Coordinates of C-alpha atoms and ligand atoms in Angstrom, one line a residue:
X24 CA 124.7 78.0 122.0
X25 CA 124.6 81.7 121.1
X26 CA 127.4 82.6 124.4
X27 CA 129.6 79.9 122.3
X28 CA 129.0 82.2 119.4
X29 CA 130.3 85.1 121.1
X30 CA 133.3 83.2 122.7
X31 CA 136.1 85.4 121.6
X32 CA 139.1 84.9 123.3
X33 CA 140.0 88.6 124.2
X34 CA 143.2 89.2 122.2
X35 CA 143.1 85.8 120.6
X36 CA 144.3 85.7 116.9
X37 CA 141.3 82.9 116.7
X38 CA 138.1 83.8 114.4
X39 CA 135.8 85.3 116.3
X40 CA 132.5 82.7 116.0
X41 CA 130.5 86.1 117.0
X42 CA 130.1 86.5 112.8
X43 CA 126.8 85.1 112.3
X44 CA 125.1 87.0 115.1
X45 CA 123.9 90.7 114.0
X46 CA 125.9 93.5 114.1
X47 CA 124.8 95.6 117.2
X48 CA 124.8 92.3 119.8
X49 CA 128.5 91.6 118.4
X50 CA 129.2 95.4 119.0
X51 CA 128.1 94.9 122.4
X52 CA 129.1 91.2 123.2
X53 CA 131.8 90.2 121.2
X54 CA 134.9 89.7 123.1
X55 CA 133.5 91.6 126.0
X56 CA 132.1 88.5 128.3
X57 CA 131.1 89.8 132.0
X58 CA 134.3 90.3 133.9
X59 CA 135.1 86.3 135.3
X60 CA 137.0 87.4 138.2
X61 CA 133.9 89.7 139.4
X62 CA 131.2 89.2 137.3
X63 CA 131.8 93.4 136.0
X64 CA 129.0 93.4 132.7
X65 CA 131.2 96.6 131.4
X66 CA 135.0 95.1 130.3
X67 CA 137.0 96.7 133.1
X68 CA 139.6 99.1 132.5
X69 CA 143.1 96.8 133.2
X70 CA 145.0 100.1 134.6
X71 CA 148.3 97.7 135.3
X72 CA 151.4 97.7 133.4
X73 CA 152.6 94.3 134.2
X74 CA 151.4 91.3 135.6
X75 CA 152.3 88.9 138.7
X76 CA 153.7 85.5 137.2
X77 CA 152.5 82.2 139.5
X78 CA 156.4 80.8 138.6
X79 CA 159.3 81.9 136.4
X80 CA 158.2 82.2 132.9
X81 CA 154.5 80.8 133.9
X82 CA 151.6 83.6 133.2
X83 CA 148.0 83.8 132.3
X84 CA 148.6 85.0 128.8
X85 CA 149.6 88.4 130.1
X86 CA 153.5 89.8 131.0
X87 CA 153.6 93.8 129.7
X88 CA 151.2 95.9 128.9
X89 CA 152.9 97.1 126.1
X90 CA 152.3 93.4 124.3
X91 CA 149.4 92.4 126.2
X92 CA 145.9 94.5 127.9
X93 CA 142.6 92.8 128.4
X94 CA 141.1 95.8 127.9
X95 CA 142.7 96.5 124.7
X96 CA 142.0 92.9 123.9
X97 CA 138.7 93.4 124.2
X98 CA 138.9 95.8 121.5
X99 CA 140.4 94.2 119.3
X100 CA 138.2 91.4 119.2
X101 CA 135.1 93.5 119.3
X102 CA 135.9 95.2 115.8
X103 CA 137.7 92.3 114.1
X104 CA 134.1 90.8 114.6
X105 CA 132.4 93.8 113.1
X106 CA 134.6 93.8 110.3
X107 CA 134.1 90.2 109.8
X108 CA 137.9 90.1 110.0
X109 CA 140.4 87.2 111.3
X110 CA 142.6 89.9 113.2
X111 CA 142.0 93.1 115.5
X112 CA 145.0 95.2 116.2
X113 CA 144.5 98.4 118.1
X114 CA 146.4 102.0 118.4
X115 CA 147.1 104.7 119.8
X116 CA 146.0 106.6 116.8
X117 CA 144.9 106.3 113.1
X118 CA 148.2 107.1 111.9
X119 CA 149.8 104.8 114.7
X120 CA 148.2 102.0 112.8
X121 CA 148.8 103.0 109.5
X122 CA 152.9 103.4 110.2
X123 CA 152.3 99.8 111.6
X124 CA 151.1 98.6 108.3
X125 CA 153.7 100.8 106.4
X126 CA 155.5 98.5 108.2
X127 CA 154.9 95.3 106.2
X128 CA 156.8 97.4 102.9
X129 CA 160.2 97.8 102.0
X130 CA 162.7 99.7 100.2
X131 CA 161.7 99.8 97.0
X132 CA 158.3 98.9 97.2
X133 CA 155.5 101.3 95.1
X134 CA 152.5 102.0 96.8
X135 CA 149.3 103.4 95.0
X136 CA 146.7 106.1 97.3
X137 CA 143.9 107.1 96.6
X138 CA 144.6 111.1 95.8
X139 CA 141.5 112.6 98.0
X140 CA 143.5 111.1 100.6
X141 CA 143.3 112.1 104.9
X142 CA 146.1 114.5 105.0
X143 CA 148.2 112.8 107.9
X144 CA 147.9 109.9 105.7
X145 CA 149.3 111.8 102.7
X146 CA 151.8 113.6 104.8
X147 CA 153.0 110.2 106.5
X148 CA 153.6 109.1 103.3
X149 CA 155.5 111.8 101.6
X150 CA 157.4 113.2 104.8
X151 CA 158.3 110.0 106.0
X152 CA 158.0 106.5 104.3
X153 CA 159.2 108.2 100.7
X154 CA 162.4 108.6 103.0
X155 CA 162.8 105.1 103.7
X156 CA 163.0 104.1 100.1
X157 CA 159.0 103.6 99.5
X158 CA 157.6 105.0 96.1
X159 CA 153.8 106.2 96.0
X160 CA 152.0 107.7 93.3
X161 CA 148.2 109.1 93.8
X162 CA 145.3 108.5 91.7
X163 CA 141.9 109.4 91.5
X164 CA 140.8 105.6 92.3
X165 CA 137.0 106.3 91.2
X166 CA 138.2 105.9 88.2
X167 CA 140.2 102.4 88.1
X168 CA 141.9 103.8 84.9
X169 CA 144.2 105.8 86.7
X170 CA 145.3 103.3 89.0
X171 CA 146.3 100.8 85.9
X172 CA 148.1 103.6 84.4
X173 CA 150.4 103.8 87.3
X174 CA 151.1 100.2 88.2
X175 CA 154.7 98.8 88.5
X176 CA 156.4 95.5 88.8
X177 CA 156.9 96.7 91.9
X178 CA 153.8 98.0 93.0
X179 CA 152.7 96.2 96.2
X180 CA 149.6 97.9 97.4
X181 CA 146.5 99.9 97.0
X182 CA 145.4 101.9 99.7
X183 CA 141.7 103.0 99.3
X184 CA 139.7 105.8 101.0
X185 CA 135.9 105.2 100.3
X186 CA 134.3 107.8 100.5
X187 CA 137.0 109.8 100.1
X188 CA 137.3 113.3 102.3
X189 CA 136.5 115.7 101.5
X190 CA 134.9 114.9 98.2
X191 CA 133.3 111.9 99.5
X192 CA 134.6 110.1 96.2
X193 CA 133.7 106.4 95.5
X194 CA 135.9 103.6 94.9
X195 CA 134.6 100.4 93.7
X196 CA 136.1 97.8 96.0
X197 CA 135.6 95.0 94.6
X198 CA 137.0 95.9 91.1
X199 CA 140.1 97.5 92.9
X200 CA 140.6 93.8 94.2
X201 CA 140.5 91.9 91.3
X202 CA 142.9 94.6 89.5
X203 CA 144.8 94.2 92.4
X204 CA 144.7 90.5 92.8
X205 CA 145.6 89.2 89.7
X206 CA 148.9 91.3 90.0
X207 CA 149.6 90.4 94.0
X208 CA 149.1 93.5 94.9
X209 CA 147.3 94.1 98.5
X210 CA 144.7 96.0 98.8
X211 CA 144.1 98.4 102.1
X212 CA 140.8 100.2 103.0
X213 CA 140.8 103.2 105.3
X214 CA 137.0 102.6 106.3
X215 CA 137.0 105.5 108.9
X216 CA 134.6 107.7 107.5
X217 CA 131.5 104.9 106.4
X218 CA 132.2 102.5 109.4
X219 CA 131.7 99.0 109.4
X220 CA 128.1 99.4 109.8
X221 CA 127.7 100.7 106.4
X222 CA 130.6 98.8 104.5
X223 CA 132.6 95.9 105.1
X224 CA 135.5 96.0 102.9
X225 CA 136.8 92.5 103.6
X226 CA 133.7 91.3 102.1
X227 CA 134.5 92.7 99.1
X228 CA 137.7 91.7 98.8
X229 CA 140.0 94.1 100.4
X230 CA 143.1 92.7 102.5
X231 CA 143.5 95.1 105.5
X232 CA 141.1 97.5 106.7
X233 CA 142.7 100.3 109.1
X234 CA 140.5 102.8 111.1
X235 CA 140.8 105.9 113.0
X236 CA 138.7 105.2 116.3
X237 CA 138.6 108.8 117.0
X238 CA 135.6 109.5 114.7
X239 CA 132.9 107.5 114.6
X240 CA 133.6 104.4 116.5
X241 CA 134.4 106.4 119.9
X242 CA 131.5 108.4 118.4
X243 CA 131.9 111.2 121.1
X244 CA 135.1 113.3 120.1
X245 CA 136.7 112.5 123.7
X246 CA 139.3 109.9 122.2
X247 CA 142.0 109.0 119.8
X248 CA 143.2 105.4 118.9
X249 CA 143.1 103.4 115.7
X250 CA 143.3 99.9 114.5
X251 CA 143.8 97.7 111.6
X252 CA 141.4 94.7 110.7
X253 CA 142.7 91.6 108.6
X254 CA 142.3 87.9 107.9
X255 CA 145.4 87.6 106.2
X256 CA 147.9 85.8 108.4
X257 CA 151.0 87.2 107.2
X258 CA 149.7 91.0 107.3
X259 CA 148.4 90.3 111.0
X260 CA 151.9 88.9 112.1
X261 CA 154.1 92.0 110.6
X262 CA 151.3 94.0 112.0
X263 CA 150.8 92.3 115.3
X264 CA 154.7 91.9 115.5
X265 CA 155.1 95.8 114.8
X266 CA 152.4 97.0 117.8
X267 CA 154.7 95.4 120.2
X268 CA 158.2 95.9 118.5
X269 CA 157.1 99.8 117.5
X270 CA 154.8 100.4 120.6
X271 CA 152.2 102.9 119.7
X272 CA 149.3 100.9 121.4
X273 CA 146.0 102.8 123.1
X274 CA 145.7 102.8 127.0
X275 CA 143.3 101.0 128.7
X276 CA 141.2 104.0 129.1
X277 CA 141.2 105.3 125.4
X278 CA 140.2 101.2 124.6
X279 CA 137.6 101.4 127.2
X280 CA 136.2 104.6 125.5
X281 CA 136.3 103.1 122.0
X282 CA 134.5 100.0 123.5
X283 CA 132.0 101.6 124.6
X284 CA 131.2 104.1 121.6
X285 CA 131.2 101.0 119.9
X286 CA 127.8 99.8 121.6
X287 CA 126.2 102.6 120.1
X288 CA 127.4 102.5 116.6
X289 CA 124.6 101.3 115.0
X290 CA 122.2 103.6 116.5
X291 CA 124.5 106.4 115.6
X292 CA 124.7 105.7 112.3
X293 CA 121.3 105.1 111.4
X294 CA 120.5 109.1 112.8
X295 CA 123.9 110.4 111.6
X296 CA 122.7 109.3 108.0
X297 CA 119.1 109.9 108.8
X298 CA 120.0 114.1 109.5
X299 CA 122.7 113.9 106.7
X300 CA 119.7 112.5 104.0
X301 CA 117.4 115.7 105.1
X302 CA 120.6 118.4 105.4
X303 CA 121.7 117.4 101.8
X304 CA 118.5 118.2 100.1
X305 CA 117.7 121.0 102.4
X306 CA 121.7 122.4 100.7
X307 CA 120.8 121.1 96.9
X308 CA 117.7 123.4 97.1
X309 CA 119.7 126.7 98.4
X310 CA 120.4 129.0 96.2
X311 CA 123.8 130.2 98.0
X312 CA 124.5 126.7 97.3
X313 CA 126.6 126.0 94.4
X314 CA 127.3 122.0 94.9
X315 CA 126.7 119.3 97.4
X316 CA 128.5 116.3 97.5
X317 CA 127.3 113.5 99.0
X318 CA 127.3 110.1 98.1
X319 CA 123.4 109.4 98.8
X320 CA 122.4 112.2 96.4
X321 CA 121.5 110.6 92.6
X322 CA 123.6 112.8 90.6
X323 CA 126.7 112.3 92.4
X324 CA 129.1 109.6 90.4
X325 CA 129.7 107.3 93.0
X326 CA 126.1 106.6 94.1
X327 CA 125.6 103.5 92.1
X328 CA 128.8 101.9 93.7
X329 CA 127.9 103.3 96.7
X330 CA 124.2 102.2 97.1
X331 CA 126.3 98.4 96.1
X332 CA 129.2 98.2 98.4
X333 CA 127.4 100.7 101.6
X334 CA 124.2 99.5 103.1
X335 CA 124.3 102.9 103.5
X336 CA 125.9 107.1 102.5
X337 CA 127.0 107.9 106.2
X338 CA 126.9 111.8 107.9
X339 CA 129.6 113.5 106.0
X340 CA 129.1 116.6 103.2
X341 CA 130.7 118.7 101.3
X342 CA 129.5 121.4 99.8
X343 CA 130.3 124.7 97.9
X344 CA 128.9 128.2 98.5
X345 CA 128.6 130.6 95.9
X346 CA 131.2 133.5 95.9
X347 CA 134.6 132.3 96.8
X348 CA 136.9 132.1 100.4
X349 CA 135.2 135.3 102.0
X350 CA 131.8 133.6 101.4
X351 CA 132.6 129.9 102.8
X352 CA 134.7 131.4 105.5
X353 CA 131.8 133.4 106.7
X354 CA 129.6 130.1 106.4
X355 CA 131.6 128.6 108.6
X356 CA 132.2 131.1 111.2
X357 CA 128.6 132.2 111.2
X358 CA 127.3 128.7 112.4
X359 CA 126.3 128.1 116.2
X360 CA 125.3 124.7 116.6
X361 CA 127.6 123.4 114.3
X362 CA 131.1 123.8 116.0
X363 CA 133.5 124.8 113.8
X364 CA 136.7 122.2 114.4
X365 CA 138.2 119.5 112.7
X366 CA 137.9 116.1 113.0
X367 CA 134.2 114.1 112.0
X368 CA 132.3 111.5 113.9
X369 CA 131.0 112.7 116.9
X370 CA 127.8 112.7 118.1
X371 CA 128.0 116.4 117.9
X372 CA 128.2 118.3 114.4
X373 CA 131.1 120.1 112.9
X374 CA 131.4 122.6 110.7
X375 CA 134.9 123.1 109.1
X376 CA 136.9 125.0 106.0
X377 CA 138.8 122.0 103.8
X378 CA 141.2 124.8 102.5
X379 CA 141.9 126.9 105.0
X380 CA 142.0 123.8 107.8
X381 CA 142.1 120.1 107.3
X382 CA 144.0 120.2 103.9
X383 CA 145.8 123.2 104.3
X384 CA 148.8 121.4 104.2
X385 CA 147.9 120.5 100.8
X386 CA 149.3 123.0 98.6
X387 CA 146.8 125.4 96.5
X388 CA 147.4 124.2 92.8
X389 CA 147.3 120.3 94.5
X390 CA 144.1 121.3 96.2
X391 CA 142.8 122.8 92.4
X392 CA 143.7 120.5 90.7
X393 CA 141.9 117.9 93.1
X394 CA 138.6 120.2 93.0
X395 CA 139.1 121.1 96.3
X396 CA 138.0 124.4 96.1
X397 CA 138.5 127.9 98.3
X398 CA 134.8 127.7 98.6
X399 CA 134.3 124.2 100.1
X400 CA 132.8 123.5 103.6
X401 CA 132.3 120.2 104.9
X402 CA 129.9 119.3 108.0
X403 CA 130.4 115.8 110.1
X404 CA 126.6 115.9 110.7
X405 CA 125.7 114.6 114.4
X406 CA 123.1 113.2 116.2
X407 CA 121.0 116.8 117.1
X408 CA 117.4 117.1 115.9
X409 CA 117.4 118.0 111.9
X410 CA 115.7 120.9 112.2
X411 CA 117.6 123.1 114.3
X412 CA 120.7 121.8 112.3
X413 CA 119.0 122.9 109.1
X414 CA 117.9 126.4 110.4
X415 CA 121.7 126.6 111.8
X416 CA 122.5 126.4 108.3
X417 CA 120.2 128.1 106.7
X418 CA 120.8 131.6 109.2
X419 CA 124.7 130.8 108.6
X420 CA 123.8 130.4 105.0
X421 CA 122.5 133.8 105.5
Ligands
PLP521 C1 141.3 111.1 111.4 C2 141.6 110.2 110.3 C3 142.8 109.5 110.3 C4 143.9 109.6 111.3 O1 143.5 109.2 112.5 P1 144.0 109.8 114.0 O2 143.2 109.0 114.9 O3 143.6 111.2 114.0 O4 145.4 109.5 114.0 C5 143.1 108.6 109.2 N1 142.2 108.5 108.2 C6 141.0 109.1 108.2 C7 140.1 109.0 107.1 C8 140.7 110.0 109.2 O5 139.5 110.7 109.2

């Protein structure tokens, strides 16, 4: 009875039954059965390009790798069912899925972003799909207001960061989907920084959630791939179509990697939030520290949509020293267990300069106007013991 629940047929576009099971046995069961050729208990990594054929035209489901991998499949399956979604489709990247999903517009279609947007994202948009004939305007989505103020006839989707980086903004989903719904607009969800652990945008309403596995679901900073989560039949089918027609899909390894990250996710998180909870009052209390945002704190803005969309505020902060560039710069560079690098999600902790690194392609006044100050520093916190994190910061703080 509860196998049948978890009977996902690897790289099926059928509902994964796994849904009513809890989320860390379908993190580690669903779509992963042991290996029926061996009896392998770890999904084994399909190294093959193509496959043999028993006649002309007569396979077991499988021809190229390009369309088809059982490891990928795997995958796929696995996070559909953690995003209680119809549909997995996996990768090579974050932005390899979102061009797939950029995909399902044409020319002339308007898109609204979120404007605390992941830089790729906003330079994918800008550098290259405003070239194809796309519009896209960017609000400040906390505030639903703006994103009425900018709708079009031809406006066709919403794509949503919640929390937002680096200001860990909140948007509330499900009043972005009714906005959105009434007007047939679709509404996307880059849920990369909470994770499906803490928020399921689907079940709020969203259309298409699209994740970079290189943070937290591969959890370990040692791979890149992405993948986009739907129920909606006609988004899967563009999307599905545009893996195989465009071709950015994830190896067997990098799959394998996210797979197995994925085991762990839960048990992650809980720490990851668990450290971030004690770093964030440790910073409020500072007095170099000027502001700390995170989504868990009371006074932010976003906490009471947060605490009713996220079962819980995740391991990312921002916060602002006191003094300027000089000041956060030294912040930054003074830290030892925190490595300063981009990217989030690991089970190690980073330390990094929004200005001067991740969003330096955004220009100054942009950044200004956004609040994204020259004395910002965000931390992914990781899975360490609190307090040598928190003297880490409080000698870089120093
Ligand atoms: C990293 C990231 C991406 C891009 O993913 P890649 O795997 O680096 O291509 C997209 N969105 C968010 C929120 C990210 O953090």
């Amino acid at each position: 009875m509860l196998k049948e629940k978890l009977e996902v047929k690897m790289g099926s576009a059928e509902r994964p039954k796994a849904k009513k099971l809890g989320f860390s046995t379908r993190a580690i069961h669903a779509g992963q059965p042991p290996d029926p050729s061996t009896g392998a208990i770890s999904t084994p990594i399909y190294q093959t390009s193509t496959y043999v054929q028993d006649g002309v035209a007569q396979h077991k489901g499988y021809e190229y790798a390009r369309t088809q991998n059982p490891t990928r499949g795997a995958l796929e399956a696995c996070l559909a069912s953690l995003e209680d979604a119809q549909y997995g489709i996996c990768f090579s990247s974050g932005m390899g899925a979102i061009s797939a999903l950029m995909n399902y517009f044409q020319k002339g279609d308007h898109i609204i972003a979120s404007d605390d947007l992941y830089g790729g994202t906003y330079r994918i948009f800008e550098k290259v799909f405003k070239s194809y004939g796309l519009e896209f305007d960017y609000v400040d989505s906390s505030n639903l207001a703006n994103v009425e103020k900018v709708l079009r006839p031809n406006t066709k989707m919403l794509f949503l960061e919640t929390p937002t980086n680096p200001l860990l903004k909140i948007t509330d989903l499900a009043e972005a989907s009714k906005l959105a719904h009434g007007r047939n607009i679709i509404v996307a969800v880059d849920n990369t920084f909470a994770t499906p652990y803490w928020q399921q945008p689907l079940n709020f309403g969203a259309d298409v959630v699209v994740h970079s596995t290189s943070k937290y679901l591969g959890g370990h900073c040692d791979v890149v791939g992405g993948a986009v989560l739907t129920s909606n039949d006609k988004i899967f089918e563009r999307v599905k179509f545009c893996q195989n027609a465009v071709g950015s899909v994830p190896g067997p390894l990098d799959a394998f990697l996210v797979l197995r990250g994925v085991k762990t996710l839960a048990l992650r998180m809980e720490r990851h939030e668990a450290n971030a909870r004690q770093i964030a009052q440790f910073l409020k209390g500072h007095p170099k520290v000027k502001k700390v945002y995170y989504p868990g704190l009371p006074e932010h803005p976003g906490y009471e949509t947060a605490k009713k969309q996220m079962k819980g505020f995740g391991g990312m902060i921002s916060f602002e020293v006191k003094g300027g560039l000089e000041e956060s710069k030294r912040v930054c560079e003074a830290a030892e267990i925190f490595s300063l690098a981009e990217s989030l999600g690991g089970v190690e902790s980073l330390i990094e300069h929004p200005a001067l690194m991740t969003h330096a392609s955004v220009p100054k006044e942009v950044r200004e106007e956004k609040g994204i100050s020259d004395a910002l520093v965000r931390i992914s916190v990781g899975i360490e013991d609190a307090p040598d994190l928190i003297a880490d910061l409080e000698q870089a703080l120093a």
